[in-house]
Short mmCIF file of C-alpha atoms and ligand atoms in Angstrom, two decimals:
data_model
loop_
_atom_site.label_atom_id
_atom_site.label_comp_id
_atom_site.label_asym_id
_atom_site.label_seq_id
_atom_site.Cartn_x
_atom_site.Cartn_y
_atom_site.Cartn_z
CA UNK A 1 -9.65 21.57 1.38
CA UNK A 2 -9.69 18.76 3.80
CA UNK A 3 -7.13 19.03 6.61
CA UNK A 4 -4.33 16.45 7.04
CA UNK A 5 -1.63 15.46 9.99
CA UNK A 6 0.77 13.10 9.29
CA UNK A 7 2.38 11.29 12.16
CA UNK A 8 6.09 10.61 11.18
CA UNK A 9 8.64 12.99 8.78
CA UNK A 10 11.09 10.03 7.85
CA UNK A 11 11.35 8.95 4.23
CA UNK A 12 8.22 7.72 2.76
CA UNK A 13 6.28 11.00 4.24
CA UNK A 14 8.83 13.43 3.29
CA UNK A 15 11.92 12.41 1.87
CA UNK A 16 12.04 10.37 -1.11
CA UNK A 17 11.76 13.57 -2.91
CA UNK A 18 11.66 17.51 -2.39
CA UNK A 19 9.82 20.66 -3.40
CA UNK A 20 10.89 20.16 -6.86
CA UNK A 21 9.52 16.72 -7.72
CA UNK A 22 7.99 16.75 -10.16
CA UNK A 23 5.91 13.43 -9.56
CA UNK A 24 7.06 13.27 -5.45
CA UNK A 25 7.17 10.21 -3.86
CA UNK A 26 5.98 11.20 -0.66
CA UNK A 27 3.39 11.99 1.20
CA UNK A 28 3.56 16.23 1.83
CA UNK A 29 5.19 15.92 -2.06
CA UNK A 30 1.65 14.52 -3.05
CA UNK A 31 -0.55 16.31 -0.75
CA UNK A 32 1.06 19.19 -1.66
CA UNK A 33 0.24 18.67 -5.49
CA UNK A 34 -3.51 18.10 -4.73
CA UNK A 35 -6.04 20.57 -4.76
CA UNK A 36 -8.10 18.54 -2.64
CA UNK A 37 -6.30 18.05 0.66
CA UNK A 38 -3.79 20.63 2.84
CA UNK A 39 -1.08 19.43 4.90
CA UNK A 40 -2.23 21.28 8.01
CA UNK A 41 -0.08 19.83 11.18
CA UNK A 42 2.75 16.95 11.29
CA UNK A 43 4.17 15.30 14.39
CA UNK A 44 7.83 14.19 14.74
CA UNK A 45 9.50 12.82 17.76
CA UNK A 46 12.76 13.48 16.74
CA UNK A 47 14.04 16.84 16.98
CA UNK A 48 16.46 16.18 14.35
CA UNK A 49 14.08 14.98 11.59
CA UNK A 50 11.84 17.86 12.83
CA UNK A 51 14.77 20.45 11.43
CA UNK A 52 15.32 18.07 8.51
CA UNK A 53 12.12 18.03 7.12
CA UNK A 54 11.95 22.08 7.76
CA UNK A 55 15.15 22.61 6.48
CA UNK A 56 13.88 20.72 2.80
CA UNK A 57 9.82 21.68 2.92
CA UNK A 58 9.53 24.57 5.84
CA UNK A 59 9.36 27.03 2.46
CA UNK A 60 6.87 24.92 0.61
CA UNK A 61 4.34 24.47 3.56
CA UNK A 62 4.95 28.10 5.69
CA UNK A 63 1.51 27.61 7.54
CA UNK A 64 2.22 24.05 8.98
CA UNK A 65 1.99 23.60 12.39
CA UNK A 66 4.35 21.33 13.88
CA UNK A 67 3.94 18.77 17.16
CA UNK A 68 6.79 16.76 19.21
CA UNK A 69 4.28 13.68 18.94
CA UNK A 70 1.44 12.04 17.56
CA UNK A 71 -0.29 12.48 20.55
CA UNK A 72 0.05 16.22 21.17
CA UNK A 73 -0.87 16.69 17.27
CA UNK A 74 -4.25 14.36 17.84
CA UNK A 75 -5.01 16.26 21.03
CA UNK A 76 -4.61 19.88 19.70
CA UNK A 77 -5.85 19.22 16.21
CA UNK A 78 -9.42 18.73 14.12
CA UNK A 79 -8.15 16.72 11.17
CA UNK A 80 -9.84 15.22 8.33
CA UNK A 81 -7.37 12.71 7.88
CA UNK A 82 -4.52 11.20 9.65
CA UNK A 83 -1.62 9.68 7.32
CA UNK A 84 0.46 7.11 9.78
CA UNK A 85 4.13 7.24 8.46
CA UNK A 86 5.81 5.29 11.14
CA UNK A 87 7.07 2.16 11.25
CA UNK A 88 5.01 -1.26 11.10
CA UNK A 89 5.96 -2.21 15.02
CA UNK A 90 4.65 1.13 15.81
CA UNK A 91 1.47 1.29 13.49
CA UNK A 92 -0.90 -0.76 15.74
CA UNK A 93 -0.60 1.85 18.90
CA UNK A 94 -0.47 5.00 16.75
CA UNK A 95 -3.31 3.99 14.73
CA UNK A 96 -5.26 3.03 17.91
CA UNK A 97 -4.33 6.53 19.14
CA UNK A 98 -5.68 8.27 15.55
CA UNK A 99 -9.05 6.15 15.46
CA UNK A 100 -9.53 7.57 19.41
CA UNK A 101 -9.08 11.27 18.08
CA UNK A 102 -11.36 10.93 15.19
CA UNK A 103 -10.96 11.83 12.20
CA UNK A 104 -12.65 11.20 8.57
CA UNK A 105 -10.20 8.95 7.64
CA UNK A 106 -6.87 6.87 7.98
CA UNK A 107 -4.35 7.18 5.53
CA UNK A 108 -1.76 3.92 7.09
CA UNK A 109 1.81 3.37 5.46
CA UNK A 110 2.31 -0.54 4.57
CA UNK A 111 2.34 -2.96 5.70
CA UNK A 112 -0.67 -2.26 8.07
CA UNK A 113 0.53 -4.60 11.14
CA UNK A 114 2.88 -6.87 12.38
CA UNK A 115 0.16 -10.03 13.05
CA UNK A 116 -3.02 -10.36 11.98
CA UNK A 117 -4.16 -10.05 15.30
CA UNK A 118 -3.39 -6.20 15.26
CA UNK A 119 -4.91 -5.56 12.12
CA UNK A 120 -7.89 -7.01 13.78
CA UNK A 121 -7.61 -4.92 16.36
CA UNK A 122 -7.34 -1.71 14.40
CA UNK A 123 -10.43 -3.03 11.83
CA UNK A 124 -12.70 -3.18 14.10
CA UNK A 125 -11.88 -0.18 16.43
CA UNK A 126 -12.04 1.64 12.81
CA UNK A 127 -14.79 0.20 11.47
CA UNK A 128 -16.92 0.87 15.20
CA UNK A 129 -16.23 4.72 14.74
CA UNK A 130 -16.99 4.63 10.84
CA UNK A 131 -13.41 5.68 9.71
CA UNK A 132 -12.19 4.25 7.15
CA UNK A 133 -8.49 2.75 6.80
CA UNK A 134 -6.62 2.81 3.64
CA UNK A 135 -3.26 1.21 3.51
CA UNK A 136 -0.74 2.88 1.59
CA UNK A 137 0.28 0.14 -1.04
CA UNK A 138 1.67 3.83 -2.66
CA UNK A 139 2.28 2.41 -6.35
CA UNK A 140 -1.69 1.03 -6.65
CA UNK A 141 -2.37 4.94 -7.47
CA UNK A 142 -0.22 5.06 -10.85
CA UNK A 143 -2.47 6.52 -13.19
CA UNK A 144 -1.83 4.34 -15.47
CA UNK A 145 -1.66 1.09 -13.25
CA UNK A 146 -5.99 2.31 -12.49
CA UNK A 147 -7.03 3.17 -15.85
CA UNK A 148 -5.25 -0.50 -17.19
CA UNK A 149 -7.30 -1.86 -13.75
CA UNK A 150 -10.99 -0.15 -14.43
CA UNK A 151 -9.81 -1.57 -18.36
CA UNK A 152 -9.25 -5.17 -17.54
CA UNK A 153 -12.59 -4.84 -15.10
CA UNK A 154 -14.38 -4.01 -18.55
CA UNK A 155 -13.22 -6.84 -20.29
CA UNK A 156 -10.00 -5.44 -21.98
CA UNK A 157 -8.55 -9.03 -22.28
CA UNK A 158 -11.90 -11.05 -21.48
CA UNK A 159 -11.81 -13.33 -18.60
CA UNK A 160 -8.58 -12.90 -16.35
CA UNK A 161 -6.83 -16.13 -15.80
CA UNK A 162 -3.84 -16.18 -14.32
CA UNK A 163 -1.28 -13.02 -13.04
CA UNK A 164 2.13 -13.43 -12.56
CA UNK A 165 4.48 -11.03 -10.68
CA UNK A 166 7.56 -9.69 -9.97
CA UNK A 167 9.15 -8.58 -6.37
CA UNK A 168 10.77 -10.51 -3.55
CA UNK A 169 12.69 -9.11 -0.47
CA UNK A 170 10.72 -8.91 2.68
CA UNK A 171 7.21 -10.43 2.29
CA UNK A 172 4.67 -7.75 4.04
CA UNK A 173 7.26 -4.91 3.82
CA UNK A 174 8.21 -4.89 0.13
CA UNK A 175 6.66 -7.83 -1.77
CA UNK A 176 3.17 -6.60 -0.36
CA UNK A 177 3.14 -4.05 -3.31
CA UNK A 178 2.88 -6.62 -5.65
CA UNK A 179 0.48 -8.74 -3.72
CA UNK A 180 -1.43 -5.89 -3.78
CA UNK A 181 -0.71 -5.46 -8.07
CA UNK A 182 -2.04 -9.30 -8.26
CA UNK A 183 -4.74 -8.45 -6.22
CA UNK A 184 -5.80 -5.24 -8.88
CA UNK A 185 -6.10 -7.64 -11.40
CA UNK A 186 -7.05 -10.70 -10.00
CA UNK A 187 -9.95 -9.41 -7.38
CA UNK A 188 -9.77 -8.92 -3.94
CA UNK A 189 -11.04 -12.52 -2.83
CA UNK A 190 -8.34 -14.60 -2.30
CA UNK A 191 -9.24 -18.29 -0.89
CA UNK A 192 -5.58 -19.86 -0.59
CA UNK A 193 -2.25 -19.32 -0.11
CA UNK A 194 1.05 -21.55 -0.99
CA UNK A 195 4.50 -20.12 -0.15
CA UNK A 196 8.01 -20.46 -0.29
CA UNK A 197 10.62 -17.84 1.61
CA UNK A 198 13.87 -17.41 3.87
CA UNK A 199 13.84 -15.95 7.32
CA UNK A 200 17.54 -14.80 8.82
CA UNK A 201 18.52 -13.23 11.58
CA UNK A 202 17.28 -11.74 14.65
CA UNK A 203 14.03 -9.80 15.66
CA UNK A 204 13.44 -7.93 19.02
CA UNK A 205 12.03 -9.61 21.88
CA UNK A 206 8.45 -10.92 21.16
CA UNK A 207 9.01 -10.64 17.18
CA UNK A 208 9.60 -13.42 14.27
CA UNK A 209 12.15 -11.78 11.85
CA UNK A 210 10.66 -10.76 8.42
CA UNK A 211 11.13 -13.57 5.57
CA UNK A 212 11.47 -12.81 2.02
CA UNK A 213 9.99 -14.53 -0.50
CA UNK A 214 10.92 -16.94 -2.56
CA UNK A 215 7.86 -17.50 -4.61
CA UNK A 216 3.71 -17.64 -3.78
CA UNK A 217 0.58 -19.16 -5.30
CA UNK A 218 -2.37 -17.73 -4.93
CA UNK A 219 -5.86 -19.05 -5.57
CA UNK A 220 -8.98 -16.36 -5.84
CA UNK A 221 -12.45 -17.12 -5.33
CA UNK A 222 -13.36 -16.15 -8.72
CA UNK A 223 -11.00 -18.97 -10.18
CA UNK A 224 -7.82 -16.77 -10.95
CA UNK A 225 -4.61 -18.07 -9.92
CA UNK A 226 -2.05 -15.22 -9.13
CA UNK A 227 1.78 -16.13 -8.99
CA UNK A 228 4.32 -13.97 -7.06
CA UNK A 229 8.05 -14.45 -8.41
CA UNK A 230 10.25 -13.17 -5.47
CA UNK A 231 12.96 -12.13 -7.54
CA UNK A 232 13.14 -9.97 -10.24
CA UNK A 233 11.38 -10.76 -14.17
CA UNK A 234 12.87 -10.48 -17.48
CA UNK A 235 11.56 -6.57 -17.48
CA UNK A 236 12.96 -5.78 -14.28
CA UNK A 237 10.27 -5.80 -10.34
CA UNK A 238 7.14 -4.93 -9.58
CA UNK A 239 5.20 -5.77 -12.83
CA UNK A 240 2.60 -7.93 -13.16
CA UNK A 241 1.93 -10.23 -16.58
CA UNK A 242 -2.11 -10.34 -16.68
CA UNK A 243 -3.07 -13.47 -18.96
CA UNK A 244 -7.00 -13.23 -20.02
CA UNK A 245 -8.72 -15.03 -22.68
CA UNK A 246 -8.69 -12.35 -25.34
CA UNK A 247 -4.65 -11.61 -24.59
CA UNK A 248 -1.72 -10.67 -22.11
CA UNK A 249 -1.30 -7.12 -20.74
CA UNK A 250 2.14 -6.56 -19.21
CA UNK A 251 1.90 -3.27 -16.16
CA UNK A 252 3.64 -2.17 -14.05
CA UNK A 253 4.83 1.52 -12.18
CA UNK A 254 8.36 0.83 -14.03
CA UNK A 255 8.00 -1.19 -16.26
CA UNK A 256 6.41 0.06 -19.91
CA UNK A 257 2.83 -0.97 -20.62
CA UNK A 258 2.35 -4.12 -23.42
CA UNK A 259 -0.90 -5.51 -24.87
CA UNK A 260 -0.89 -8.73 -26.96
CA UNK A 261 -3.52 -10.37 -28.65
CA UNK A 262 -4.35 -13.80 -28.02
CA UNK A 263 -2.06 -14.76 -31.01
CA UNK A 264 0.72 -12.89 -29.47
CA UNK A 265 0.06 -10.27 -31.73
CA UNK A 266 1.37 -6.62 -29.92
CA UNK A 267 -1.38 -4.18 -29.80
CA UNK A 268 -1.16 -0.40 -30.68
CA UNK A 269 -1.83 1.21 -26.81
CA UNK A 270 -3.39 4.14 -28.19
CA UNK A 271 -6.80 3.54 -28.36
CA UNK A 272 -6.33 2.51 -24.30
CA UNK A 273 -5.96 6.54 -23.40
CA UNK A 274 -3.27 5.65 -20.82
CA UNK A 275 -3.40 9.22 -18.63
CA UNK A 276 -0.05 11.20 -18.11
CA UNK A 277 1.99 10.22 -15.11
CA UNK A 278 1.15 11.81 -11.18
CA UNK A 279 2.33 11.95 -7.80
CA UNK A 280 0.40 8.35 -7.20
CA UNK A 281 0.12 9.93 -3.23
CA UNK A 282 -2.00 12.99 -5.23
CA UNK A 283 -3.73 10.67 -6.55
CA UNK A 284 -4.68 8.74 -3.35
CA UNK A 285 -5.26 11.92 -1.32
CA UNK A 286 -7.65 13.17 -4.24
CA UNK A 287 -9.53 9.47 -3.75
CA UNK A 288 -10.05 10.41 -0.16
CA UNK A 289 -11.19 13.83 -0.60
CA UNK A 290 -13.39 12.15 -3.18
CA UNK A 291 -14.78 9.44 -0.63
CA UNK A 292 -15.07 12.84 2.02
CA UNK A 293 -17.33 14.51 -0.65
CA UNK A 294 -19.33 11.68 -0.55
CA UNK A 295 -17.79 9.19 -3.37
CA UNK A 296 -16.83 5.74 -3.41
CA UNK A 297 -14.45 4.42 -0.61
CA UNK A 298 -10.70 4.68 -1.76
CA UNK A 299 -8.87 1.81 -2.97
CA UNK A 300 -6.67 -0.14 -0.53
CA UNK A 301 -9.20 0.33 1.89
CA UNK A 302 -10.81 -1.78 4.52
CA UNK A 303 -11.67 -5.13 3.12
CA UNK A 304 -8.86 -4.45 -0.20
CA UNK A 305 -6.07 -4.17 2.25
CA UNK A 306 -6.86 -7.07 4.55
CA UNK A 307 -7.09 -9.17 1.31
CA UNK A 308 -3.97 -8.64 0.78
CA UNK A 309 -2.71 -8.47 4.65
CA UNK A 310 -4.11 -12.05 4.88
CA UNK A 311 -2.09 -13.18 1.82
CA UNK A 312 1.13 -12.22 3.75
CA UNK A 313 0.67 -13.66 6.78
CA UNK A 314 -0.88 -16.75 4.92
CA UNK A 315 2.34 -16.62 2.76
CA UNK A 316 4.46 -16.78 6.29
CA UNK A 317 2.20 -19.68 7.49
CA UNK A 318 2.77 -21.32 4.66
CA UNK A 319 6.35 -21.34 4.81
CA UNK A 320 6.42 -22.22 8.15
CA UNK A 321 4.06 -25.33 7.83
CA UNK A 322 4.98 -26.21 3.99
CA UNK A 323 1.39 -26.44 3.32
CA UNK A 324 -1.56 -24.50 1.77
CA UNK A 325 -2.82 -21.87 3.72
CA UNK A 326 -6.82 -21.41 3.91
CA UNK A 327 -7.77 -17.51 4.39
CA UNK A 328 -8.78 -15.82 6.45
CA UNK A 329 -5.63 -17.17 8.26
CA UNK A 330 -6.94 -19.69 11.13
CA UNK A 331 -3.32 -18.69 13.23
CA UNK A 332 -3.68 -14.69 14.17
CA UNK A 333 -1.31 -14.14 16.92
CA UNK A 334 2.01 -14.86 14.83
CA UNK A 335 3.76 -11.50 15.61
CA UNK A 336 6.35 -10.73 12.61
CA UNK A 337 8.92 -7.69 13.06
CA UNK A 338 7.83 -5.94 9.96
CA UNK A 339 10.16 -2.70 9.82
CA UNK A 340 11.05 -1.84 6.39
N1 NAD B 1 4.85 3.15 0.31
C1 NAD B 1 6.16 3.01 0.13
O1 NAD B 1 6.69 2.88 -0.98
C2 NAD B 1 7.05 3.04 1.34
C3 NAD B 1 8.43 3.29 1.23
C4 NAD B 1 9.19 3.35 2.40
C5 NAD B 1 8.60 3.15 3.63
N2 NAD B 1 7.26 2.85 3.69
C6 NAD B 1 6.61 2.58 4.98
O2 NAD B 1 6.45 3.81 5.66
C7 NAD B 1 6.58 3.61 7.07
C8 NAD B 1 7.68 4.53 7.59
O3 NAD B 1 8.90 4.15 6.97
P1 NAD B 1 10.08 5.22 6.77
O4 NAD B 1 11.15 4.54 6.03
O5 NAD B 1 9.54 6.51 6.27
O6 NAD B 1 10.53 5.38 8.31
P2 NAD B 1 11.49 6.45 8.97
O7 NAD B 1 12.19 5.76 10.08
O8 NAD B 1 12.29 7.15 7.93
O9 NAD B 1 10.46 7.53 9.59
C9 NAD B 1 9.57 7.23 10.61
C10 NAD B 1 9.52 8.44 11.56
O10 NAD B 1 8.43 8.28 12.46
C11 NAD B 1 8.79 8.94 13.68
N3 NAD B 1 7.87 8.49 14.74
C12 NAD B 1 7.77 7.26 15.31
N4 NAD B 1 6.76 7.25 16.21
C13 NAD B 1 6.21 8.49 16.21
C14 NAD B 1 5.14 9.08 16.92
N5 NAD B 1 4.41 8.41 17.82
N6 NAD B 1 4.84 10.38 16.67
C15 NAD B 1 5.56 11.08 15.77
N7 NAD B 1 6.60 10.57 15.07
C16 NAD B 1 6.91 9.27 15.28
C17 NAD B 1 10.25 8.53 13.88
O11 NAD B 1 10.91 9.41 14.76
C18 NAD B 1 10.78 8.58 12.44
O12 NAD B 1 11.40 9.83 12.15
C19 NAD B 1 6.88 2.12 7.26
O13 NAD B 1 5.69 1.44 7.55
C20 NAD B 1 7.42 1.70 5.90
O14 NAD B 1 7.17 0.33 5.61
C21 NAD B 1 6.49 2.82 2.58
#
């Protein structure tokens, strides 16, 4: 069992569901249901969460050691991996601090940084120690979001085209997930980005506030065109419509699964084997215990996650300039107060 510390108890590593989840969404939920990976120390700086988090999962994990701070945990502990549950302004220093203490892996909440200048920063401090650095685009891991993935890779509707999706709200801190849902479909080398969004309000000192989007184009090195709707779809957020050749494939974590046939014809899914729901953080964990036993790297990792990091910030650039943005992004110090 490969040992894991996670850095932050707030909501996305330990309370969007409890002990009796019976898919959690969460972190110590999903390492918990692995048989791969053991939640061996966590680090809080709050006192309060601290009790909060024992009060709903002390029972479940009676063995975990607990630490007042990330860096008393990375001191005092040998991890295998380090999942970074804090938020975006303060991913950049904690993940510094993790990469320093060395462990196997990275296991970083989205979105990775606040400019692209960080996640440059953390990339290739990362990449000089060998860790890798998976970003936690959480809903990529639906079992049934991969097999539709490895079955669109195969040919399942013949060239991919075009993919349009569903989700607006902040653009790195929410809309990333379906950047990242294009991305599944539509490959990982994205050449261009056109955007459209709102900024309002304030941001601390040193910060842009966070736009949301109004709407992206995206255009792939491969020749697909991915569209991001920021707004909801006729089927509700966070879907994606895939259009190949051969048909259209409609996925998403919420929204039920449709094939077509190039005539529009619906297609019966049962020859596709969908697999039975999961905890999609099991099923991350047991893709980095995988890539620790000497597999494949996990998905959303290195080169996968800045793909879709650079569509964000090329997103912002674009609405700031009202043109197309080339990527890599040629402007990497634009420092965006991504909190959410
Ligand atoms: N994948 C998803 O669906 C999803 C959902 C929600 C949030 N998130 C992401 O998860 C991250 C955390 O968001 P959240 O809503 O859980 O935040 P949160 O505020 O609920 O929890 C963050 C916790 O980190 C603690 N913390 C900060 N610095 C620390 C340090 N150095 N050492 C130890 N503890 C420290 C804080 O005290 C706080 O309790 C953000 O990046 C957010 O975007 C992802």
């Amino acid at each position: 069992m490969y040992k894991v510390g996670v850095i932050g108890l707030g909501a996305i590593a330990a309370m969007y569901a409890t002990p009796a989840s019976e898919h959690p969404y969460c972190h110590v939920g999903g390492i918990r249901q692995s048989g791969k990976v053991e939640l061996a120390a966590a680090a809080e700086l709050s006192e309060a969460a601290r009790e909060k988090f024992a009060g709903v999962w002390g029972e479940a994990f009676p063995a975990l050691r607990y630490y007042d701070g990330s860096a008393a945990m990375l001191e005092k502990e040998a991890l295998d991996i380090v999942a970074v549950c804090v938020r975006g302004p303060y991913h950049y220093r904690v993940v510094m601090e993790a990469i320093e203490a060395g462990p196997r892996a990275i296991f970083l909440e989205k979105p990775p940084s606040c400019s692209l200048e960080e996640m440059d920063g953390m990339v290739e401090a990362a990449a000089r120690k060998g860790i890798p650095v998976v970003v936690s685009y959480s809903r990529h891991w639906n079992p049934h979001i991969l097999r539709l993935q490895q079955l669109v890779r195969e040919g399942l509707l013949g060239e991919v085209k075009t993919v349009v999706a569903y989700c607006g709200h902040y653009v790195l801190s929410f809309a990333s997930h379906t950047t990242d849902l294009i991305c599944q479909f539509a490959g990982y080398e994205p050449e261009e980005v056109y955007a459209r969004g709102t900024a309002k309000g304030d941001a601390p000192t040193g910060y842009e506030p966070e736009p949301t989007l109004d709407h992206m184009t995206i255009r792939f090195a491969n020749g697909v065109t991915g569209v991001q709707v920021g707004g909801n779809g006729e089927h509700g957020s966070m879907y994606a419509e895939v259009f190949g050749e051969k048909g259209m494939l409609r996925v998403g974590m919420y929204t039920p699964t449709v094939l077509f046939d190039a005539q529009g014809q619906k297609l019966d899914l049962e020859p596709l084997q969908l697999p039975a729901p999961a905890s999609v953080f099991t099923v991350a964990y047991d893709q980095i215990a995988d890539y620790l036993d000497g597999g494949p790297l996990p998905h959303c990792t290195d080169a996968h996650f800045v793909a879709v990091n650079e569509i964000g910030f090329g997103a912002i650039e674009s609405m700031h300039t009202g043109r197309a943005i080339p990527l890599p992004v040629p402007h990497r110090t634009r420092k965006v107060f991504a909190n959410e």
